[in-house]
Amino acid sequence: MEQKTRVLFVCLGNICRSPLARALFEQQVNALGLDHKFHIDSAGTSSNHVGEDADARTKSNAKQNGLTFSHRARQFNKADFDRFDRIIVMDQSNRRDVVALAADKAHEDKVYLMRDWDRNQPGENVPDPWYGGSEGFEAVYQLLKHCTGNLLADLQ
Ligand code: 4NP
């Protein structure tokens, strides 16, 4: 049987950026009938919101864009390095926190920045919308839609 590509999206709280990246990537995978080829999840580097649904502002913005999803926040842990092929972090702070848990270079090499797939500003951080207004949530939605689409094209 063909092996699934296992993709984990990671942010700080696992209630705004990474659950949305997971939902957008899943939507794009499903639209192409490729769900049998991927295992997709998300996690946060902090434990602050474990067990919570995604942020209400993230869900409301996604709904305005026609995307609904359910979610339960969980914390990233060392075992995720073996459970996933690609660990895609939203910013450099997430990268530091994830890499700090890596056992070896093989683990570190699984860590990618989401905006490595941004054709306009590769290598930048996905901004944290938590402290800002609704325009920040829309900007993150459009940015993540762009990046996850390019990621899927890359992985196909
Ligand atoms: P996320 O956003 O990392 O995209 O889920 C945040 C969520 C919560 C907090 C910070 C960022 N917080 O400080 O509680």
CSV table of N, CA and C and ligand atoms in Angstrom, one decimal:
chain,number,residue,atom,x,y,z
A,1,MET,N,0.8,-1.2,0.0
A,1,MET,CA,0.0,0.0,0.0
A,1,MET,C,0.9,1.3,0.0
A,2,GLU,N,0.4,2.2,-0.7
A,2,GLU,CA,1.1,3.5,-0.8
A,2,GLU,C,1.2,4.2,0.6
A,3,GLN,N,2.4,4.7,0.9
A,3,GLN,CA,2.6,5.4,2.2
A,3,GLN,C,2.0,6.8,2.1
A,4,LYS,N,1.3,7.2,3.2
A,4,LYS,CA,0.8,8.5,3.3
A,4,LYS,C,1.9,9.5,3.6
A,5,THR,N,1.8,10.7,3.1
A,5,THR,CA,2.7,11.8,3.6
A,5,THR,C,2.1,12.4,4.8
A,6,ARG,N,2.9,12.5,5.9
A,6,ARG,CA,2.3,12.9,7.2
A,6,ARG,C,2.8,14.4,7.4
A,7,VAL,N,1.9,15.3,7.5
A,7,VAL,CA,2.2,16.7,7.6
A,7,VAL,C,1.6,17.3,8.9
A,8,LEU,N,2.4,17.9,9.7
A,8,LEU,CA,2.0,18.5,11.0
A,8,LEU,C,2.3,20.0,10.9
A,9,PHE,N,1.2,20.8,11.1
A,9,PHE,CA,1.4,22.3,11.2
A,9,PHE,C,1.5,22.7,12.7
A,10,VAL,N,2.4,23.6,12.9
A,10,VAL,CA,2.7,24.0,14.3
A,10,VAL,C,2.7,25.5,14.5
A,11,CYS,N,2.0,26.0,15.5
A,11,CYS,CA,2.2,27.4,15.9
A,11,CYS,C,2.4,27.5,17.4
A,12,LEU,N,2.1,28.6,18.1
A,12,LEU,CA,2.3,28.7,19.5
A,12,LEU,C,1.1,28.1,20.3
A,13,GLY,N,-0.1,28.6,20.1
A,13,GLY,CA,-1.2,28.2,20.9
A,13,GLY,C,-2.0,27.1,20.4
A,14,ASN,N,-1.8,26.8,19.1
A,14,ASN,CA,-2.6,25.8,18.4
A,14,ASN,C,-4.1,26.1,18.4
A,15,ILE,N,-4.4,27.4,18.4
A,15,ILE,CA,-5.8,27.8,18.3
A,15,ILE,C,-6.1,28.8,17.1
A,16,CYS,N,-5.1,29.4,16.6
A,16,CYS,CA,-5.3,30.4,15.4
A,16,CYS,C,-4.6,29.8,14.1
A,17,ARG,N,-3.3,30.0,14.0
A,17,ARG,CA,-2.7,29.8,12.7
A,17,ARG,C,-2.6,28.3,12.3
A,18,SER,N,-2.1,27.4,13.2
A,18,SER,CA,-1.9,26.0,12.7
A,18,SER,C,-3.2,25.2,12.5
A,19,PRO,N,-4.2,25.4,13.3
A,19,PRO,CA,-5.5,24.7,13.0
A,19,PRO,C,-6.1,25.2,11.7
A,20,LEU,N,-5.9,26.5,11.4
A,20,LEU,CA,-6.4,27.0,10.1
A,20,LEU,C,-5.6,26.5,8.9
A,21,ALA,N,-4.3,26.4,9.1
A,21,ALA,CA,-3.4,25.8,8.1
A,21,ALA,C,-3.8,24.4,7.8
A,22,ARG,N,-4.1,23.7,8.9
A,22,ARG,CA,-4.5,22.2,8.8
A,22,ARG,C,-5.8,22.2,8.0
A,23,ALA,N,-6.8,23.0,8.3
A,23,ALA,CA,-8.1,23.0,7.7
A,23,ALA,C,-8.0,23.4,6.2
A,24,LEU,N,-7.2,24.4,5.9
A,24,LEU,CA,-7.1,24.8,4.5
A,24,LEU,C,-6.4,23.7,3.7
A,25,PHE,N,-5.3,23.1,4.3
A,25,PHE,CA,-4.6,22.1,3.5
A,25,PHE,C,-5.5,20.9,3.3
A,26,GLU,N,-6.3,20.5,4.3
A,26,GLU,CA,-7.2,19.4,4.2
A,26,GLU,C,-8.3,19.7,3.1
A,27,GLN,N,-8.8,20.9,3.1
A,27,GLN,CA,-9.8,21.3,2.1
A,27,GLN,C,-9.2,21.2,0.7
A,28,GLN,N,-8.0,21.6,0.5
A,28,GLN,CA,-7.3,21.5,-0.8
A,28,GLN,C,-7.0,20.1,-1.2
A,29,VAL,N,-6.6,19.3,-0.2
A,29,VAL,CA,-6.3,17.9,-0.5
A,29,VAL,C,-7.6,17.2,-0.9
A,30,ASN,N,-8.7,17.4,-0.1
A,30,ASN,CA,-10.0,16.8,-0.4
A,30,ASN,C,-10.5,17.2,-1.8
A,31,ALA,N,-10.3,18.5,-2.1
A,31,ALA,CA,-10.9,19.0,-3.4
A,31,ALA,C,-10.2,18.2,-4.6
A,32,LEU,N,-9.0,17.7,-4.4
A,32,LEU,CA,-8.3,17.0,-5.4
A,32,LEU,C,-8.5,15.5,-5.3
A,33,GLY,N,-9.3,15.1,-4.3
A,33,GLY,CA,-9.5,13.6,-4.1
A,33,GLY,C,-8.3,12.9,-3.6
A,34,LEU,N,-7.4,13.6,-2.8
A,34,LEU,CA,-6.1,13.1,-2.4
A,34,LEU,C,-6.1,12.7,-0.9
A,35,ASP,N,-7.2,12.7,-0.3
A,35,ASP,CA,-7.2,12.5,1.2
A,35,ASP,C,-6.5,11.1,1.6
A,36,HIS,N,-6.6,10.1,0.7
A,36,HIS,CA,-5.9,8.8,1.0
A,36,HIS,C,-4.4,8.9,1.0
A,37,LYS,N,-3.9,10.1,0.5
A,37,LYS,CA,-2.4,10.2,0.4
A,37,LYS,C,-1.8,11.0,1.5
A,38,PHE,N,-2.6,11.6,2.4
A,38,PHE,CA,-2.1,12.5,3.4
A,38,PHE,C,-2.6,12.1,4.8
A,39,HIS,N,-1.8,12.3,5.8
A,39,HIS,CA,-2.2,12.3,7.2
A,39,HIS,C,-1.9,13.7,7.7
A,40,ILE,N,-2.8,14.5,8.2
A,40,ILE,CA,-2.6,15.9,8.4
A,40,ILE,C,-3.1,16.2,9.9
A,41,ASP,N,-2.3,17.0,10.6
A,41,ASP,CA,-2.6,17.4,12.0
A,41,ASP,C,-2.0,18.7,12.3
A,42,SER,N,-2.3,19.3,13.5
A,42,SER,CA,-1.7,20.5,13.9
A,42,SER,C,-1.4,20.4,15.4
A,43,ALA,N,-0.5,21.2,15.9
A,43,ALA,CA,-0.2,21.2,17.3
A,43,ALA,C,0.4,22.6,17.7
A,44,GLY,N,0.5,22.9,19.0
A,44,GLY,CA,1.1,24.1,19.5
A,44,GLY,C,2.3,23.8,20.4
A,45,THR,N,3.2,24.8,20.4
A,45,THR,CA,4.4,24.6,21.2
A,45,THR,C,4.1,24.8,22.7
A,46,SER,N,3.1,25.6,23.0
A,46,SER,CA,2.7,25.9,24.4
A,46,SER,C,1.6,25.0,24.8
A,47,SER,N,1.4,24.8,26.1
A,47,SER,CA,0.3,24.0,26.6
A,47,SER,C,-0.9,24.8,27.0
A,48,ASN,N,-0.8,26.1,26.8
A,48,ASN,CA,-1.8,27.1,27.4
A,48,ASN,C,-3.2,26.8,26.9
A,49,HIS,N,-3.4,26.3,25.7
A,49,HIS,CA,-4.8,26.2,25.2
A,49,HIS,C,-5.2,24.7,24.9
A,50,VAL,N,-4.5,23.8,25.5
A,50,VAL,CA,-4.7,22.4,25.2
A,50,VAL,C,-6.2,22.0,25.5
A,51,GLY,N,-6.8,21.3,24.6
A,51,GLY,CA,-8.2,20.9,24.8
A,51,GLY,C,-9.2,21.9,24.2
A,52,GLU,N,-8.8,23.1,23.9
A,52,GLU,CA,-9.7,24.1,23.4
A,52,GLU,C,-10.0,24.0,21.9
A,53,ASP,N,-11.1,24.5,21.5
A,53,ASP,CA,-11.5,24.7,20.1
A,53,ASP,C,-10.6,25.8,19.5
A,54,ALA,N,-10.6,25.9,18.2
A,54,ALA,CA,-9.9,27.1,17.6
A,54,ALA,C,-10.5,28.4,18.1
A,55,ASP,N,-9.7,29.4,18.0
A,55,ASP,CA,-10.1,30.8,18.4
A,55,ASP,C,-11.4,31.2,17.6
A,56,ALA,N,-12.3,31.8,18.3
A,56,ALA,CA,-13.6,32.2,17.7
A,56,ALA,C,-13.4,33.1,16.5
A,57,ARG,N,-12.4,34.0,16.6
A,57,ARG,CA,-12.2,34.9,15.5
A,57,ARG,C,-11.6,34.2,14.3
A,58,THR,N,-10.8,33.2,14.5
A,58,THR,CA,-10.3,32.4,13.4
A,58,THR,C,-11.4,31.7,12.7
A,59,LYS,N,-12.3,31.1,13.5
A,59,LYS,CA,-13.4,30.3,13.0
A,59,LYS,C,-14.4,31.2,12.2
A,60,SER,N,-14.6,32.3,12.8
A,60,SER,CA,-15.6,33.2,12.2
A,60,SER,C,-15.1,33.8,10.8
A,61,ASN,N,-13.8,34.1,10.8
A,61,ASN,CA,-13.2,34.6,9.6
A,61,ASN,C,-13.2,33.4,8.5
A,62,ALA,N,-12.8,32.2,9.0
A,62,ALA,CA,-12.8,31.1,8.0
A,62,ALA,C,-14.2,30.8,7.5
A,63,LYS,N,-15.2,31.0,8.3
A,63,LYS,CA,-16.6,30.7,7.9
A,63,LYS,C,-17.0,31.8,6.9
A,64,GLN,N,-16.6,33.0,7.0
A,64,GLN,CA,-16.9,34.0,6.0
A,64,GLN,C,-16.3,33.7,4.7
A,65,ASN,N,-15.2,32.9,4.7
A,65,ASN,CA,-14.5,32.5,3.5
A,65,ASN,C,-15.0,31.1,3.0
A,66,GLY,N,-16.1,30.6,3.7
A,66,GLY,CA,-16.7,29.3,3.3
A,66,GLY,C,-16.0,28.1,3.9
A,67,LEU,N,-15.2,28.2,4.9
A,67,LEU,CA,-14.5,27.1,5.5
A,67,LEU,C,-14.9,26.9,6.9
A,68,THR,N,-15.5,25.7,7.2
A,68,THR,CA,-15.8,25.4,8.6
A,68,THR,C,-15.0,24.2,9.0
A,69,PHE,N,-14.6,24.1,10.3
A,69,PHE,CA,-13.8,23.0,10.8
A,69,PHE,C,-13.9,22.8,12.3
A,70,SER,N,-13.7,21.6,12.7
A,70,SER,CA,-13.7,21.4,14.2
A,70,SER,C,-12.2,21.2,14.6
A,71,HIS,N,-12.0,21.4,15.9
A,71,HIS,CA,-10.6,21.4,16.3
A,71,HIS,C,-10.5,21.1,17.8
A,72,ARG,N,-9.5,20.5,18.3
A,72,ARG,CA,-9.1,20.4,19.7
A,72,ARG,C,-7.6,20.6,19.8
A,73,ALA,N,-7.2,21.6,20.6
A,73,ALA,CA,-5.8,22.0,20.6
A,73,ALA,C,-5.0,20.9,21.4
A,74,ARG,N,-3.8,20.7,20.9
A,74,ARG,CA,-2.9,19.8,21.6
A,74,ARG,C,-1.5,20.4,21.6
A,75,GLN,N,-0.6,19.9,22.5
A,75,GLN,CA,0.8,20.4,22.5
A,75,GLN,C,1.7,19.5,21.7
A,76,PHE,N,2.6,20.2,20.9
A,76,PHE,CA,3.6,19.4,20.2
A,76,PHE,C,4.5,18.6,21.2
A,77,ASN,N,4.9,17.4,20.8
A,77,ASN,CA,5.8,16.7,21.7
A,77,ASN,C,6.8,15.9,20.9
A,78,LYS,N,7.8,15.4,21.6
A,78,LYS,CA,9.0,14.8,20.9
A,78,LYS,C,8.5,13.6,19.9
A,79,ALA,N,7.5,12.9,20.3
A,79,ALA,CA,7.1,11.8,19.5
A,79,ALA,C,6.6,12.2,18.1
A,80,ASP,N,6.2,13.5,18.0
A,80,ASP,CA,5.7,14.0,16.7
A,80,ASP,C,6.8,14.0,15.6
A,81,PHE,N,8.1,14.0,16.1
A,81,PHE,CA,9.2,13.9,15.1
A,81,PHE,C,9.2,12.5,14.3
A,82,ASP,N,8.7,11.5,15.0
A,82,ASP,CA,8.6,10.2,14.4
A,82,ASP,C,7.3,9.9,13.7
A,83,ARG,N,6.3,10.7,14.2
A,83,ARG,CA,4.9,10.5,13.6
A,83,ARG,C,4.7,11.2,12.3
A,84,PHE,N,5.6,12.2,12.0
A,84,PHE,CA,5.3,13.1,10.9
A,84,PHE,C,6.6,13.2,10.0
A,85,ASP,N,6.3,13.4,8.7
A,85,ASP,CA,7.4,13.5,7.7
A,85,ASP,C,7.8,15.0,7.6
A,86,ARG,N,6.8,15.9,7.7
A,86,ARG,CA,7.1,17.3,7.6
A,86,ARG,C,6.4,18.0,8.8
A,87,ILE,N,7.2,18.9,9.5
A,87,ILE,CA,6.7,19.6,10.6
A,87,ILE,C,6.8,21.1,10.2
A,88,ILE,N,5.7,21.7,9.9
A,88,ILE,CA,5.7,23.0,9.3
A,88,ILE,C,5.3,24.1,10.3
A,89,VAL,N,6.3,24.9,10.7
A,89,VAL,CA,6.1,25.9,11.7
A,89,VAL,C,5.7,27.3,11.1
A,90,MET,N,5.0,28.1,11.9
A,90,MET,CA,4.5,29.4,11.4
A,90,MET,C,5.5,30.5,11.6
A,91,ASP,N,6.4,30.4,12.5
A,91,ASP,CA,7.4,31.5,12.7
A,91,ASP,C,8.7,31.0,13.3
A,92,GLN,N,9.7,31.9,13.4
A,92,GLN,CA,11.0,31.5,13.9
A,92,GLN,C,11.0,31.1,15.4
A,93,SER,N,10.1,31.7,16.1
A,93,SER,CA,10.0,31.3,17.5
A,93,SER,C,9.5,29.9,17.7
A,94,ASN,N,8.5,29.5,16.8
A,94,ASN,CA,8.0,28.1,16.8
A,94,ASN,C,9.1,27.2,16.4
A,95,ARG,N,9.9,27.6,15.4
A,95,ARG,CA,11.0,26.8,15.0
A,95,ARG,C,12.0,26.5,16.1
A,96,ARG,N,12.4,27.6,16.8
A,96,ARG,CA,13.3,27.4,18.0
A,96,ARG,C,12.7,26.4,19.0
A,97,ASP,N,11.5,26.6,19.3
A,97,ASP,CA,10.9,25.7,20.3
A,97,ASP,C,10.8,24.3,19.9
A,98,VAL,N,10.5,24.1,18.6
A,98,VAL,CA,10.4,22.7,18.1
A,98,VAL,C,11.8,22.1,18.0
A,99,VAL,N,12.7,22.8,17.4
A,99,VAL,CA,14.1,22.3,17.2
A,99,VAL,C,14.7,22.0,18.5
A,100,ALA,N,14.4,22.7,19.6
A,100,ALA,CA,14.9,22.4,20.9
A,100,ALA,C,14.5,21.0,21.4
A,101,LEU,N,13.5,20.4,20.8
A,101,LEU,CA,13.1,19.1,21.2
A,101,LEU,C,13.6,18.0,20.3
A,102,ALA,N,14.3,18.4,19.2
A,102,ALA,CA,14.8,17.4,18.3
A,102,ALA,C,15.9,16.6,18.9
A,103,ALA,N,15.9,15.3,18.6
A,103,ALA,CA,16.9,14.4,19.2
A,103,ALA,C,18.2,14.4,18.3
A,104,ASP,N,18.0,14.6,17.0
A,104,ASP,CA,19.1,14.5,16.1
A,104,ASP,C,18.9,15.4,14.8
A,105,LYS,N,19.8,15.3,13.9
A,105,LYS,CA,19.7,16.2,12.7
A,105,LYS,C,18.5,15.7,11.8
A,106,ALA,N,18.3,14.4,11.8
A,106,ALA,CA,17.2,13.9,11.0
A,106,ALA,C,15.8,14.5,11.5
A,107,HIS,N,15.7,14.7,12.8
A,107,HIS,CA,14.5,15.3,13.3
A,107,HIS,C,14.5,16.8,12.8
A,108,GLU,N,15.6,17.5,13.0
A,108,GLU,CA,15.7,18.9,12.7
A,108,GLU,C,15.4,19.1,11.2
A,109,ASP,N,15.8,18.2,10.4
A,109,ASP,CA,15.6,18.3,8.9
A,109,ASP,C,14.1,18.2,8.5
A,110,LYS,N,13.3,17.8,9.4
A,110,LYS,CA,11.9,17.7,9.1
A,110,LYS,C,11.1,19.0,9.3
A,111,VAL,N,11.8,20.0,9.9
A,111,VAL,CA,11.2,21.2,10.3
A,111,VAL,C,11.3,22.3,9.2
A,112,TYR,N,10.2,22.8,8.7
A,112,TYR,CA,10.1,23.8,7.6
A,112,TYR,C,9.3,25.0,8.1
A,113,LEU,N,9.6,26.1,7.5
A,113,LEU,CA,8.8,27.3,7.8
A,113,LEU,C,7.6,27.4,6.7
A,114,MET,N,6.4,27.7,7.2
A,114,MET,CA,5.3,27.8,6.3
A,114,MET,C,5.5,28.7,5.1
A,115,ARG,N,6.2,29.8,5.4
A,115,ARG,CA,6.4,30.8,4.3
A,115,ARG,C,7.5,30.4,3.4
A,116,ASP,N,8.1,29.2,3.6
A,116,ASP,CA,9.0,28.7,2.5
A,116,ASP,C,8.2,28.5,1.3
A,117,TRP,N,6.8,28.4,1.4
A,117,TRP,CA,5.9,28.2,0.3
A,117,TRP,C,5.2,29.5,-0.1
A,118,ASP,N,5.7,30.6,0.3
A,118,ASP,CA,5.1,31.9,0.0
A,118,ASP,C,5.9,32.4,-1.2
A,119,ARG,N,5.2,32.5,-2.4
A,119,ARG,CA,5.9,33.0,-3.6
A,119,ARG,C,6.3,34.4,-3.5
A,120,ASN,N,5.7,35.2,-2.6
A,120,ASN,CA,5.9,36.7,-2.6
A,120,ASN,C,7.0,37.0,-1.6
A,121,GLN,N,6.9,36.5,-0.4
A,121,GLN,CA,7.9,36.8,0.7
A,121,GLN,C,8.3,35.5,1.4
A,122,PRO,N,9.1,34.7,0.7
A,122,PRO,CA,9.5,33.4,1.3
A,122,PRO,C,10.4,33.7,2.5
A,123,GLY,N,10.2,32.8,3.5
A,123,GLY,CA,11.1,32.9,4.7
A,123,GLY,C,10.6,33.8,5.8
A,124,GLU,N,9.6,34.6,5.5
A,124,GLU,CA,9.0,35.5,6.6
A,124,GLU,C,8.2,34.6,7.6
A,125,ASN,N,7.9,35.3,8.7
A,125,ASN,CA,7.0,34.6,9.7
A,125,ASN,C,5.5,34.8,9.2
A,126,VAL,N,4.7,33.8,9.6
A,126,VAL,CA,3.2,34.0,9.5
A,126,VAL,C,2.8,34.8,10.7
A,127,PRO,N,2.4,36.0,10.6
A,127,PRO,CA,2.1,36.9,11.8
A,127,PRO,C,1.1,36.3,12.7
A,128,ASP,N,1.3,36.5,14.0
A,128,ASP,CA,0.3,36.0,15.0
A,128,ASP,C,-0.8,37.0,15.1
A,129,PRO,N,-2.1,36.6,14.7
A,129,PRO,CA,-3.2,37.5,14.7
A,129,PRO,C,-3.8,37.7,16.0
A,130,TRP,N,-3.4,37.0,17.0
A,130,TRP,CA,-4.0,36.9,18.4
A,130,TRP,C,-4.3,38.3,19.0
A,131,TYR,N,-3.3,39.2,18.9
A,131,TYR,CA,-3.5,40.5,19.6
A,131,TYR,C,-4.1,41.6,18.7
A,132,GLY,N,-4.3,41.3,17.4
A,132,GLY,CA,-4.8,42.4,16.5
A,132,GLY,C,-6.3,42.3,16.2
A,133,GLY,N,-6.7,43.1,15.2
A,133,GLY,CA,-8.1,43.2,14.8
A,133,GLY,C,-8.4,42.1,13.7
A,134,SER,N,-9.6,42.3,13.2
A,134,SER,CA,-10.2,41.3,12.3
A,134,SER,C,-9.4,41.2,10.9
A,135,GLU,N,-8.8,42.4,10.6
A,135,GLU,CA,-8.1,42.4,9.3
A,135,GLU,C,-6.8,41.5,9.4
A,136,GLY,N,-6.3,41.3,10.6
A,136,GLY,CA,-5.2,40.4,10.7
A,136,GLY,C,-5.6,38.9,10.5
A,137,PHE,N,-6.8,38.6,10.9
A,137,PHE,CA,-7.3,37.2,10.7
A,137,PHE,C,-7.5,36.9,9.2
A,138,GLU,N,-8.0,38.0,8.5
A,138,GLU,CA,-8.2,37.8,7.1
A,138,GLU,C,-6.9,37.7,6.3
A,139,ALA,N,-5.9,38.5,6.7
A,139,ALA,CA,-4.6,38.5,6.1
A,139,ALA,C,-3.9,37.1,6.3
A,140,VAL,N,-4.1,36.6,7.5
A,140,VAL,CA,-3.5,35.2,7.8
A,140,VAL,C,-4.2,34.2,7.0
A,141,TYR,N,-5.5,34.3,6.9
A,141,TYR,CA,-6.3,33.3,6.1
A,141,TYR,C,-5.8,33.3,4.6
A,142,GLN,N,-5.7,34.5,4.0
A,142,GLN,CA,-5.2,34.5,2.6
A,142,GLN,C,-3.8,34.0,2.4
A,143,LEU,N,-2.9,34.4,3.4
A,143,LEU,CA,-1.5,34.0,3.4
A,143,LEU,C,-1.4,32.4,3.5
A,144,LEU,N,-2.2,31.9,4.4
A,144,LEU,CA,-2.1,30.4,4.6
A,144,LEU,C,-2.7,29.7,3.4
A,145,LYS,N,-3.8,30.2,2.8
A,145,LYS,CA,-4.4,29.6,1.7
A,145,LYS,C,-3.3,29.5,0.5
A,146,HIS,N,-2.6,30.6,0.3
A,146,HIS,CA,-1.6,30.7,-0.7
A,146,HIS,C,-0.5,29.7,-0.4
A,147,CYS,N,0.0,29.7,0.8
A,147,CYS,CA,1.1,28.8,1.2
A,147,CYS,C,0.7,27.3,1.2
A,148,THR,N,-0.4,27.0,1.7
A,148,THR,CA,-0.8,25.5,1.7
A,148,THR,C,-1.1,25.0,0.3
A,149,GLY,N,-1.6,25.9,-0.6
A,149,GLY,CA,-1.8,25.5,-2.0
A,149,GLY,C,-0.5,25.2,-2.6
A,150,ASN,N,0.5,26.0,-2.4
A,150,ASN,CA,1.9,25.8,-3.0
A,150,ASN,C,2.5,24.5,-2.4
A,151,LEU,N,2.3,24.3,-1.1
A,151,LEU,CA,2.8,23.1,-0.4
A,151,LEU,C,2.2,21.9,-1.0
A,152,LEU,N,0.9,21.9,-1.3
A,152,LEU,CA,0.3,20.7,-1.9
A,152,LEU,C,0.8,20.5,-3.3
A,153,ALA,N,1.0,21.5,-4.1
A,153,ALA,CA,1.5,21.4,-5.4
A,153,ALA,C,2.9,20.8,-5.3
A,154,ASP,N,3.7,21.2,-4.3
A,154,ASP,CA,5.0,20.7,-4.1
A,154,ASP,C,5.1,19.2,-3.7
A,155,LEU,N,4.1,18.8,-2.9
A,155,LEU,CA,4.1,17.4,-2.4
A,155,LEU,C,3.5,16.4,-3.3
A,156,GLN,N,2.8,16.9,-4.3
A,156,GLN,CA,2.1,16.0,-5.2
A,156,GLN,C,3.0,15.2,-6.2
B,1,4NP,P1,-1.5,30.8,17.5
B,1,4NP,O1,-2.0,32.2,18.2
B,1,4NP,O2,-0.1,30.5,18.0
B,1,4NP,O3,-1.6,31.1,16.1
B,1,4NP,O4,-2.5,29.8,18.0
B,1,4NP,C1,-1.9,32.4,19.6
B,1,4NP,C2,-2.9,32.0,20.4
B,1,4NP,C3,-2.8,32.2,21.8
B,1,4NP,C4,-1.8,33.0,22.3
B,1,4NP,C5,-0.8,33.5,21.4
B,1,4NP,C6,-0.9,33.2,20.1
B,1,4NP,N1,-1.8,33.4,23.6
B,1,4NP,O5,-0.9,34.2,24.0
B,1,4NP,O6,-2.5,32.8,24.4
